[in-house]
Short mmCIF file of N, CA and C in Angstrom, two decimals:
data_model
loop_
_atom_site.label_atom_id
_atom_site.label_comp_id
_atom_site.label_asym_id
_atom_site.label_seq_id
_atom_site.Cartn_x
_atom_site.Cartn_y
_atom_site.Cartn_z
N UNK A 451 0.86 -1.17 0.00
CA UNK A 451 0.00 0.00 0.00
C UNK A 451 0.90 1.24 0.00
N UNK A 452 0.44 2.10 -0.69
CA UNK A 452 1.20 3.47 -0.94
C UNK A 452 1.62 4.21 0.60
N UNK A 453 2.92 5.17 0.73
CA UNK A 453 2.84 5.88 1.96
C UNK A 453 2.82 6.98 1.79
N UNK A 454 2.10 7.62 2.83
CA UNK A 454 2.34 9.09 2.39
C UNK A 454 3.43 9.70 3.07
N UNK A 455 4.13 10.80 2.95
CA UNK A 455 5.08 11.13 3.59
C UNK A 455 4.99 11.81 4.82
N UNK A 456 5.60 11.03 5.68
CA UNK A 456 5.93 11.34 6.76
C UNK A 456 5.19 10.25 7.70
N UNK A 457 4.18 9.61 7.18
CA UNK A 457 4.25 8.22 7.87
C UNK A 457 4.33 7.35 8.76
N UNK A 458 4.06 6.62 9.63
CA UNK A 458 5.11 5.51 9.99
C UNK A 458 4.72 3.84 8.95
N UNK A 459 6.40 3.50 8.72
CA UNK A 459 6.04 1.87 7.91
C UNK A 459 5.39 1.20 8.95
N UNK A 460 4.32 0.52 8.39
CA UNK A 460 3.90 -0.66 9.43
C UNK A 460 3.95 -1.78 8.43
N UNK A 461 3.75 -2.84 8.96
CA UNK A 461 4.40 -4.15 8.57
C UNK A 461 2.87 -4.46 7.64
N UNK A 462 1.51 -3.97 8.21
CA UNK A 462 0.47 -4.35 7.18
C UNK A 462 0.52 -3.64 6.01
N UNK A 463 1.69 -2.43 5.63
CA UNK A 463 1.86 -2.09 4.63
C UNK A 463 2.92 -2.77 3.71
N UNK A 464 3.83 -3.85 3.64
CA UNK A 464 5.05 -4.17 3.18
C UNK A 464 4.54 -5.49 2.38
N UNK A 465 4.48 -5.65 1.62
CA UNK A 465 4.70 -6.64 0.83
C UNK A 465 6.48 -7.43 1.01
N UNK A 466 6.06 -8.92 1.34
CA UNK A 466 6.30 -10.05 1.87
C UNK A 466 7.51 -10.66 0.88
N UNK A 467 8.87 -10.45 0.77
CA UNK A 467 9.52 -11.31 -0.51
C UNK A 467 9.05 -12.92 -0.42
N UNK A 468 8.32 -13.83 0.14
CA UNK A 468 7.97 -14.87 -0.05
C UNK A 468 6.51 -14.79 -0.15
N UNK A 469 5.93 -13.64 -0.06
CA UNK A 469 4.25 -13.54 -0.46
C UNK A 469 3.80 -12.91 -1.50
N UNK A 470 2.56 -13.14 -1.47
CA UNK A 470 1.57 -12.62 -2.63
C UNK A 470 1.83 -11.34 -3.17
N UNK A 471 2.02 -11.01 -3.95
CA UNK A 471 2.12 -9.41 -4.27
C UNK A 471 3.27 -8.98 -4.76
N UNK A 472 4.28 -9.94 -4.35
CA UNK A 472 6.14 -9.29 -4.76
C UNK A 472 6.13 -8.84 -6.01
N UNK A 473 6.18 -9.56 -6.54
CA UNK A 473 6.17 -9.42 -8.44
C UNK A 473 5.48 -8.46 -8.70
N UNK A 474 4.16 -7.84 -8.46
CA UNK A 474 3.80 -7.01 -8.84
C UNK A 474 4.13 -5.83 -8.26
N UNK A 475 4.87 -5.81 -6.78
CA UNK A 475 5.40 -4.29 -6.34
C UNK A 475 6.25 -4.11 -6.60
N UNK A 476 7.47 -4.71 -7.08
CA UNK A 476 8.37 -4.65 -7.72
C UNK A 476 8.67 -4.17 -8.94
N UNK A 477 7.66 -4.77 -9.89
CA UNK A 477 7.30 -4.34 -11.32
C UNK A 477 7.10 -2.71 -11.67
N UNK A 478 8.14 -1.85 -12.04
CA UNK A 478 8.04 -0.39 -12.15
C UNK A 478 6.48 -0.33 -13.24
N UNK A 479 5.99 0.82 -13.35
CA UNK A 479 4.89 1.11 -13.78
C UNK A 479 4.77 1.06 -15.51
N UNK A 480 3.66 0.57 -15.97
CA UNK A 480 3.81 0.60 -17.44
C UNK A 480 4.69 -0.96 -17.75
N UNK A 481 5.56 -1.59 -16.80
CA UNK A 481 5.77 -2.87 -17.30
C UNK A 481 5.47 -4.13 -17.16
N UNK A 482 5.65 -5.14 -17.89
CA UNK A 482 4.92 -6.54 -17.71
C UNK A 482 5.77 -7.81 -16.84
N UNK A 483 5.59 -8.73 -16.21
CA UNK A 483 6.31 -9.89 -15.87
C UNK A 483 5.88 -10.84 -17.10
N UNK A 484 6.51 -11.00 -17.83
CA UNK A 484 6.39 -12.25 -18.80
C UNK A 484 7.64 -13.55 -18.80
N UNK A 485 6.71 -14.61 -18.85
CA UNK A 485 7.57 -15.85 -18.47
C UNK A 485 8.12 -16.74 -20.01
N UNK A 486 9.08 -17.16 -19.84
CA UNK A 486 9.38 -18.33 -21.05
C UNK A 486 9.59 -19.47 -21.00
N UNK A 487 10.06 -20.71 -21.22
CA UNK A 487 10.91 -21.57 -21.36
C UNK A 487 12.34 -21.60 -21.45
N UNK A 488 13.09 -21.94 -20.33
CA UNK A 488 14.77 -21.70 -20.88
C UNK A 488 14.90 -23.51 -20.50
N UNK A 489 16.52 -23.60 -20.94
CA UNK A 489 16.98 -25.03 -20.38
C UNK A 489 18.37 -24.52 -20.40
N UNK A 490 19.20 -25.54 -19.91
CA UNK A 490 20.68 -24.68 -19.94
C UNK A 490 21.15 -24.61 -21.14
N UNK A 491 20.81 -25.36 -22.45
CA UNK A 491 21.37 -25.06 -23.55
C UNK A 491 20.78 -23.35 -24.09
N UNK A 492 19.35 -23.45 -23.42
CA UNK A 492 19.27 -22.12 -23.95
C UNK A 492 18.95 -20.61 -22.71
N UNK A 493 19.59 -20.61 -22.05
CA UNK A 493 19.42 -20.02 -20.86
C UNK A 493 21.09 -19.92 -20.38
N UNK A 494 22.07 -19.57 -21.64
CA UNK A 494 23.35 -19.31 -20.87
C UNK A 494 24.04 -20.53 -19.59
N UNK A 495 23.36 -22.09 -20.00
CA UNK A 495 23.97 -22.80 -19.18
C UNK A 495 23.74 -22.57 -17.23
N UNK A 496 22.44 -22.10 -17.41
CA UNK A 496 22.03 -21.78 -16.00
C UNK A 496 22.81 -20.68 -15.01
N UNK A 497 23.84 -19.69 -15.72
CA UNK A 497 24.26 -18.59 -15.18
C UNK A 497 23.56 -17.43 -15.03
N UNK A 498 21.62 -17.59 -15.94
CA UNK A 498 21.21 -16.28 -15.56
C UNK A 498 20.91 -16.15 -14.46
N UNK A 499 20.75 -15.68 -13.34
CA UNK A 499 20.44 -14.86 -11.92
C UNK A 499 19.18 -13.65 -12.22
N UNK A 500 18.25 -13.63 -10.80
CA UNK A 500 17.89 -12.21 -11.28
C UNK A 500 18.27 -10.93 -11.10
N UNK A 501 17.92 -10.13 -11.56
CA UNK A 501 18.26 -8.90 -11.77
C UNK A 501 19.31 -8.65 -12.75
N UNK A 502 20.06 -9.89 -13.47
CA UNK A 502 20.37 -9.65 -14.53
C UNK A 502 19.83 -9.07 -15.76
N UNK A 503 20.81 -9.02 -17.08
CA UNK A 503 19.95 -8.80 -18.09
C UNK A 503 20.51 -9.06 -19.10
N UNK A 504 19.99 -9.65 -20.37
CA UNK A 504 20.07 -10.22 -21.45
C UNK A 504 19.13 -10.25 -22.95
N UNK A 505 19.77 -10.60 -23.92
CA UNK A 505 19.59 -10.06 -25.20
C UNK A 505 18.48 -11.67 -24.95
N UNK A 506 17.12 -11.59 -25.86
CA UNK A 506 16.08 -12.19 -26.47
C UNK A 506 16.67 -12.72 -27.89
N UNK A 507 17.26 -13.94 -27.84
CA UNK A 507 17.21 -14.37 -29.52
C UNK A 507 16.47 -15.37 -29.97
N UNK A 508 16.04 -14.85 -31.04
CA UNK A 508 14.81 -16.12 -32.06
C UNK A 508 15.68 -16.34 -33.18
N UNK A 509 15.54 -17.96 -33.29
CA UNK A 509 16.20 -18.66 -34.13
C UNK A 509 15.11 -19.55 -34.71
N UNK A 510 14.38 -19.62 -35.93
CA UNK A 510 13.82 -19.73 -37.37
C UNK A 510 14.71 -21.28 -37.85
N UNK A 511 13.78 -22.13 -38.50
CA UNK A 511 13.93 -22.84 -39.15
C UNK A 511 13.16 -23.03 -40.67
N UNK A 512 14.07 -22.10 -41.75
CA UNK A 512 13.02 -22.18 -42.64
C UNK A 512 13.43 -23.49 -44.13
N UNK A 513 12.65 -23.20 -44.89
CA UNK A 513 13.03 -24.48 -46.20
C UNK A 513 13.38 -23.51 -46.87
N UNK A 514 14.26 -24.27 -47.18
CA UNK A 514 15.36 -23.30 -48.21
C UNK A 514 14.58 -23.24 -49.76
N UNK A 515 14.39 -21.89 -50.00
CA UNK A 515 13.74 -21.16 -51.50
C UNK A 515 13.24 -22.15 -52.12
N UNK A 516 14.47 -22.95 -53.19
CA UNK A 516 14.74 -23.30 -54.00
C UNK A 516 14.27 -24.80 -53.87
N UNK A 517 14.25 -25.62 -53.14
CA UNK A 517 13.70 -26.90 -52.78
C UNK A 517 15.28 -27.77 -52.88
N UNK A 518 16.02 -27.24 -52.86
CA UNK A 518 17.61 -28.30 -52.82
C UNK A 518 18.30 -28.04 -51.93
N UNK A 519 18.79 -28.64 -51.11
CA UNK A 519 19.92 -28.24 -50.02
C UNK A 519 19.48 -28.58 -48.86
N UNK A 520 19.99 -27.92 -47.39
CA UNK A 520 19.64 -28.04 -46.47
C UNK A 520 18.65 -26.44 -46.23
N UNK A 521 17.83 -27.05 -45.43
CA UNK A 521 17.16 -25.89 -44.73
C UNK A 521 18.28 -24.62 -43.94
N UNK A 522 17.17 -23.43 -43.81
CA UNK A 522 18.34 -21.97 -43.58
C UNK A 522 18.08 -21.82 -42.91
N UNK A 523 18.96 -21.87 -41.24
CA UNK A 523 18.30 -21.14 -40.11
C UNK A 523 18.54 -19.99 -40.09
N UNK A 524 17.62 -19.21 -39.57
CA UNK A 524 18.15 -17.36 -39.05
C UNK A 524 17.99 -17.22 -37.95
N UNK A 525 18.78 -16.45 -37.40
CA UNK A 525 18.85 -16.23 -35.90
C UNK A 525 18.60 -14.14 -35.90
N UNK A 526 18.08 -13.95 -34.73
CA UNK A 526 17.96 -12.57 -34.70
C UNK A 526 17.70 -12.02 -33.49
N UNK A 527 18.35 -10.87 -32.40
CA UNK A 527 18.22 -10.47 -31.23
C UNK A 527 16.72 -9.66 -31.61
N UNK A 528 15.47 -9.81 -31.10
CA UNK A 528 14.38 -9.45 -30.83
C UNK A 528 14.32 -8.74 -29.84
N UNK A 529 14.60 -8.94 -28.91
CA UNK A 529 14.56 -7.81 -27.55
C UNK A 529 16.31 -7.71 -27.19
N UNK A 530 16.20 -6.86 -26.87
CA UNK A 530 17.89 -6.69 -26.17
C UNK A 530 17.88 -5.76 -24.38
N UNK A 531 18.68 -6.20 -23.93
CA UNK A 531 18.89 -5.30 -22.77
C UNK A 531 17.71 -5.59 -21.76
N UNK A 532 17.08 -6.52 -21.64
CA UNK A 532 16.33 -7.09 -20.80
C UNK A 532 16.26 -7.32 -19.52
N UNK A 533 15.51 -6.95 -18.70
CA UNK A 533 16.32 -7.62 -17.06
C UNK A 533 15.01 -8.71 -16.86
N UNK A 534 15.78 -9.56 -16.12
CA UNK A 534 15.86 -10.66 -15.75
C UNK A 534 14.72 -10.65 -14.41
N UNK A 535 13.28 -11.15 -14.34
CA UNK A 535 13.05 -10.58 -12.54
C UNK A 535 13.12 -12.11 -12.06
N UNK A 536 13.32 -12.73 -12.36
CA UNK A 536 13.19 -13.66 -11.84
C UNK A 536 13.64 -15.49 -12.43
N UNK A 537 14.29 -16.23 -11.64
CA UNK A 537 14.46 -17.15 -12.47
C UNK A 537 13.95 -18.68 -11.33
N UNK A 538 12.47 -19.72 -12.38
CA UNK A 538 12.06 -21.01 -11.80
C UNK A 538 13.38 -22.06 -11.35
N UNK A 539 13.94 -22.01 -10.50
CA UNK A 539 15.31 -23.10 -10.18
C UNK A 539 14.69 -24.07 -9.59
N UNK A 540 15.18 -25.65 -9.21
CA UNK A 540 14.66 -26.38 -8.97
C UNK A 540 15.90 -27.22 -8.72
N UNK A 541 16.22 -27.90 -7.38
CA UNK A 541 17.75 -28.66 -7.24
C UNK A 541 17.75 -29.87 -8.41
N UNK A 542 18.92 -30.11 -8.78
CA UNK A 542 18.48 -31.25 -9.78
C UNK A 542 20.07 -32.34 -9.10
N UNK A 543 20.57 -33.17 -8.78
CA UNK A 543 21.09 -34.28 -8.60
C UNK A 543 22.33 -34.34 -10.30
N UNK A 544 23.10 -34.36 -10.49
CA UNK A 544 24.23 -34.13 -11.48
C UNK A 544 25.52 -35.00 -10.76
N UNK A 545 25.98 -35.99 -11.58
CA UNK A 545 27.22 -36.50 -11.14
C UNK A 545 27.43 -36.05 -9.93
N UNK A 546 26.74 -36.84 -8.29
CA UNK A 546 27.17 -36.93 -7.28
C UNK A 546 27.34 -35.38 -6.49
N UNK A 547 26.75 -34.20 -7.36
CA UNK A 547 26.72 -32.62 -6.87
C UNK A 547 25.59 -31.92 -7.49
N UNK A 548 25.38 -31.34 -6.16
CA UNK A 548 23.66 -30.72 -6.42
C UNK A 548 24.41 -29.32 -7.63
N UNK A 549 23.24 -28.84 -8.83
CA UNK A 549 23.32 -27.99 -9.17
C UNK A 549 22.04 -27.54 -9.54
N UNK A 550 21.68 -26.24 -9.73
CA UNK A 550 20.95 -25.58 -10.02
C UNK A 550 20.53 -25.28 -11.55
N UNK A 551 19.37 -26.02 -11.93
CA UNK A 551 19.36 -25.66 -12.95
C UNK A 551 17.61 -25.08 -13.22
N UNK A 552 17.28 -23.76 -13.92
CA UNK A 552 16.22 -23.46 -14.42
C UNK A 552 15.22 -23.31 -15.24
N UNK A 553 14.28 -23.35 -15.59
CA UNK A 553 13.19 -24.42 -16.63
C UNK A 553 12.38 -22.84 -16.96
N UNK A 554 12.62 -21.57 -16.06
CA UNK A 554 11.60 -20.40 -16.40
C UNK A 554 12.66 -19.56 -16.66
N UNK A 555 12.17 -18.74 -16.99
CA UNK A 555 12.71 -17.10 -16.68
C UNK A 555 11.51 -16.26 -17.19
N UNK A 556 11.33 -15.25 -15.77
CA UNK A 556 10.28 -14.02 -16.02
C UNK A 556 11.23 -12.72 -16.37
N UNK A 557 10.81 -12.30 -17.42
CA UNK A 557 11.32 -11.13 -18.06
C UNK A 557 10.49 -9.75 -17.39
N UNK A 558 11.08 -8.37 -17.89
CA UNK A 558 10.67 -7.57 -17.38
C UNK A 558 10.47 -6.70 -18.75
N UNK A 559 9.14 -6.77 -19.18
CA UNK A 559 8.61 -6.11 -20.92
C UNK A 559 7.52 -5.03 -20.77
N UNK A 560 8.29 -3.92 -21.51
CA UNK A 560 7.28 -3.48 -21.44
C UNK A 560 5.58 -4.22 -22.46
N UNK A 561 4.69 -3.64 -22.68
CA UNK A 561 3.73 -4.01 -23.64
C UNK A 561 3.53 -4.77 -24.52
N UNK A 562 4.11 -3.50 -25.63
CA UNK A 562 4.96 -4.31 -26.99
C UNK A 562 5.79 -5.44 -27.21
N UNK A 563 6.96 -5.36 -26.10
CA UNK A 563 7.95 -6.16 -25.91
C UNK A 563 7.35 -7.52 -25.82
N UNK A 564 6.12 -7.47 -24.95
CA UNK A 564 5.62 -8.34 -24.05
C UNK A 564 4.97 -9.36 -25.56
N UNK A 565 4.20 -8.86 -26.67
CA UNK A 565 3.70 -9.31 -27.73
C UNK A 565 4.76 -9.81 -28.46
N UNK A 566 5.50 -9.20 -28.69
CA UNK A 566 6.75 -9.78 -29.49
C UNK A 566 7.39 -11.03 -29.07
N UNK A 567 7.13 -11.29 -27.61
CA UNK A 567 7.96 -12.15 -27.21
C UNK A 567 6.90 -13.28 -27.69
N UNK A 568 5.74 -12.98 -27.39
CA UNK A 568 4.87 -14.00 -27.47
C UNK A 568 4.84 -14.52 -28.89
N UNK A 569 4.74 -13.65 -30.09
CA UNK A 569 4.85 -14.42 -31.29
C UNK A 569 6.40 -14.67 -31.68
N UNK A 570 6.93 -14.43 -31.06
CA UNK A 570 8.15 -15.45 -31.58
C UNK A 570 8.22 -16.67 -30.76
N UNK A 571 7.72 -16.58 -29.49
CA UNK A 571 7.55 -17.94 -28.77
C UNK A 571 6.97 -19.33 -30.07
N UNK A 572 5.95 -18.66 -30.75
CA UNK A 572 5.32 -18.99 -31.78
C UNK A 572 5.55 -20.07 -33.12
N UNK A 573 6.99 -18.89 -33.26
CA UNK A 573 7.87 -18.37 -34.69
C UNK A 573 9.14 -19.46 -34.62
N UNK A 574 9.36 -19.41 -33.63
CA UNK A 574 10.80 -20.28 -33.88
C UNK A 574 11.27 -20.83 -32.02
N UNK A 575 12.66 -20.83 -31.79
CA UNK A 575 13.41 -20.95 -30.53
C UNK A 575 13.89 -20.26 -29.98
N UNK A 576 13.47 -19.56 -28.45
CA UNK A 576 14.15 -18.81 -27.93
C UNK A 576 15.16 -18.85 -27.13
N UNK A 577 16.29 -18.17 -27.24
CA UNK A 577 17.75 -18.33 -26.53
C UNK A 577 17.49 -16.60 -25.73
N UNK A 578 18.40 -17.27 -24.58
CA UNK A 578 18.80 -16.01 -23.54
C UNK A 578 20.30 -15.79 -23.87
N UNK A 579 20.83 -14.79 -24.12
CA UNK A 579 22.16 -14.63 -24.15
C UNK A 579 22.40 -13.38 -22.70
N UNK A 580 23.23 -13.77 -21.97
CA UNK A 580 23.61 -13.09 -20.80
C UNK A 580 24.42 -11.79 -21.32
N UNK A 581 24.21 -10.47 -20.47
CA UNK A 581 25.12 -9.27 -20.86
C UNK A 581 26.18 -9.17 -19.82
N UNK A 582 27.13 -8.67 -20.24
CA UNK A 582 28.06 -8.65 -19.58
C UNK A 582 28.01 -7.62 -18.00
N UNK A 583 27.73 -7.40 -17.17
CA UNK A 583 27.75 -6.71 -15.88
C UNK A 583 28.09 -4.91 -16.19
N UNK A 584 29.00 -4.85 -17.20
CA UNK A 584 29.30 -3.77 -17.27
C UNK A 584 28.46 -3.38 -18.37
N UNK A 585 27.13 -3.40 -18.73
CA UNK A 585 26.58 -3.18 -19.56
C UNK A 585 25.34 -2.91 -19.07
N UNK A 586 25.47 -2.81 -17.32
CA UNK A 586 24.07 -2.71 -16.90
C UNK A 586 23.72 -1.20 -16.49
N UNK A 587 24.95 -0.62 -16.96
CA UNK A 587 24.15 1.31 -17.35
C UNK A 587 24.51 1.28 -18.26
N UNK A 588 24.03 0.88 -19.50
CA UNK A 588 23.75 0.89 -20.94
C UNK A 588 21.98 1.31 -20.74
N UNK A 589 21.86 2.24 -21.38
CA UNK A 589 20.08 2.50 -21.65
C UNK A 589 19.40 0.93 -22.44
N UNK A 590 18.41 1.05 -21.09
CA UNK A 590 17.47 0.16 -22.31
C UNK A 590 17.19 0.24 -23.11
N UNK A 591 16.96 -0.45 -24.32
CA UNK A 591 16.20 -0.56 -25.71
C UNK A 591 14.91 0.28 -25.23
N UNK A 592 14.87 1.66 -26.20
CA UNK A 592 13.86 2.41 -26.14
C UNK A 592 13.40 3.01 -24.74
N UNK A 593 14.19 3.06 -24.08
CA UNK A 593 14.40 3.96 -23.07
C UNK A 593 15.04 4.89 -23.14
N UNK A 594 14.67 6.47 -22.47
CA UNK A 594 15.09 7.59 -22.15
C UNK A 594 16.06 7.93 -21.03
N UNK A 595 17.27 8.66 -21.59
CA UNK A 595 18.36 8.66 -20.30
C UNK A 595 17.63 9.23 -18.99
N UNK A 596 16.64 10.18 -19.48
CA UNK A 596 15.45 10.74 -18.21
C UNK A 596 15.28 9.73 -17.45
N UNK A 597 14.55 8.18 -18.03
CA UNK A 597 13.80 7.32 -17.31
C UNK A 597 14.99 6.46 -16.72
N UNK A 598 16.16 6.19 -17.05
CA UNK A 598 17.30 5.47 -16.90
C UNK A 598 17.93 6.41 -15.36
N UNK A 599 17.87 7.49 -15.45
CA UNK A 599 18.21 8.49 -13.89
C UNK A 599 17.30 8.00 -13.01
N UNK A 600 15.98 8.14 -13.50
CA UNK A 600 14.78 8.18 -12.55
C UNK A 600 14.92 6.57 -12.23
N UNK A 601 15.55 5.69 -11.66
CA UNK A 601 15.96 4.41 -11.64
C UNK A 601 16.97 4.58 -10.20
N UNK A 602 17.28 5.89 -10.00
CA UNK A 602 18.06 5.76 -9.00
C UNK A 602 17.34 7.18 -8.22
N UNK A 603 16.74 6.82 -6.57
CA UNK A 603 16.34 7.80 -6.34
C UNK A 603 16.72 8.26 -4.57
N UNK A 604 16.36 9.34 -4.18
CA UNK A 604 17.18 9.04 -2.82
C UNK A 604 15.55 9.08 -2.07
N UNK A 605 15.66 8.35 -0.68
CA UNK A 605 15.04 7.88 0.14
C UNK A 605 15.24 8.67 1.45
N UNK A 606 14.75 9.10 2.12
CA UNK A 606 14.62 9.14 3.73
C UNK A 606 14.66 8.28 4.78
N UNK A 607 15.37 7.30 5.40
CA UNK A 607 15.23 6.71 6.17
C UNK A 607 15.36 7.32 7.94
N UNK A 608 14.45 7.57 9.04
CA UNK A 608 13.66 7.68 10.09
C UNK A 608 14.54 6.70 10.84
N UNK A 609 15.20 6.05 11.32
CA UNK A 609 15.64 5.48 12.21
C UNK A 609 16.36 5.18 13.94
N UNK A 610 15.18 5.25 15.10
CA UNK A 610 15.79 5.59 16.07
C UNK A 610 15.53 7.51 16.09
N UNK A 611 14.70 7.65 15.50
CA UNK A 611 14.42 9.71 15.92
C UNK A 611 15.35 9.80 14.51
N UNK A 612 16.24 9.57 14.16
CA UNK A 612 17.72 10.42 13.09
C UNK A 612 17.31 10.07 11.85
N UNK A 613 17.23 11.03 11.24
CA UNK A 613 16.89 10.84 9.76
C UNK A 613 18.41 11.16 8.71
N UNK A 614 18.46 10.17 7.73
CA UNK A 614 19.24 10.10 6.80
C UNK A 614 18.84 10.12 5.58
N UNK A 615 19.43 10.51 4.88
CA UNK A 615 19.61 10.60 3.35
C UNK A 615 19.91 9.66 2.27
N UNK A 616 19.57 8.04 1.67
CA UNK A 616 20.12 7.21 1.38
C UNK A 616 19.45 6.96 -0.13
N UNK A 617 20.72 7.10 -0.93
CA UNK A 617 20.36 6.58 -2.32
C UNK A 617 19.53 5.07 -2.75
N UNK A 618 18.70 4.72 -3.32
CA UNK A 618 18.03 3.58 -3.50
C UNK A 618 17.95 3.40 -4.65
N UNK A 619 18.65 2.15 -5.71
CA UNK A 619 18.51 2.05 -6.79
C UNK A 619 17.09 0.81 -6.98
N UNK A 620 16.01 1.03 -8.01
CA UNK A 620 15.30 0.45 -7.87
C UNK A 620 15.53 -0.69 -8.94
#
């Protein structure tokens, strides 16, 4: 539930990281949680994490023109610069050592994004390709350096009577 300023937090206002509601308070405004299919061949070998972010590729299997040869695959980054909110893990048993491997990933789309993903779900195979860490103040695809600032905002924290000043990246 919203606060107004000056306040006090109470705990019937906080949404729960193991309860109902996370995903959606989390979710900045105007965007979607959309889910896919990964496996480790196509999910970067189970290194995505959340709050990462990564390029959307669709890979096409078509018949080649002409009717001779082998078929032409195309591959193509569809979404890029993506973050990551979340990834389905599940322990799995591997040569005598537990590892982690994941079967989902919820993306963070806006609208459009959100349709696109869906007809290429459609269209062909989707691969996650992981971005490199230092690429995570790179502007999103079709994002404004405005909205890319407004991502980092400062907070008030009340603690004990003393109030502080503390940056919060969301």
């Amino acid at each position: 539930i919203p606060f107004i300023a000056g306040e006090p937090i109470r705990e019937q206002k906080l949404v729960k990281a193991n309860g109902s509601g996370f995903m959606a308070a989390i979710l900045p405004t105007g965007m979607r949680a959309i889910s896919t299919e990964i496996s480790p061949e196509t999910g970067a070998g189970g290194f995505i994490l959340p709050n990462d972010r990564v390029d959307v590729i669709l890979s096409k299997r078509e018949k080649n023109p002409d009717g001779k040869g082998s078929d032409v695959v195309q591959s193509e980054i569809i979404l890029s610069n993506i973050r990551v909110l979340a990834i389905d893990q599940a322990p799995k048993e591997k040569e005598g050592s537990n590892s982690l491997v994941g079967r989902t990933a919820t993306l963070e789309l806006k609208p459009e994004q959100a349709e696109t993903l869906a007809r290429a779900r459609q269209s062909g195979t989707l691969a996650l390709a992981l971005r490199s860490i230092t690429d995570v103040n790179a502007t999103a695809e079709g994002q404004s350096e405005d909205q890319a600032r407004k991502r980092t905002e400062s907070v008030n924290v009340v603690r004990y009577g003393v109030a502080n000043q503390t940056t919060a990246q969301k």
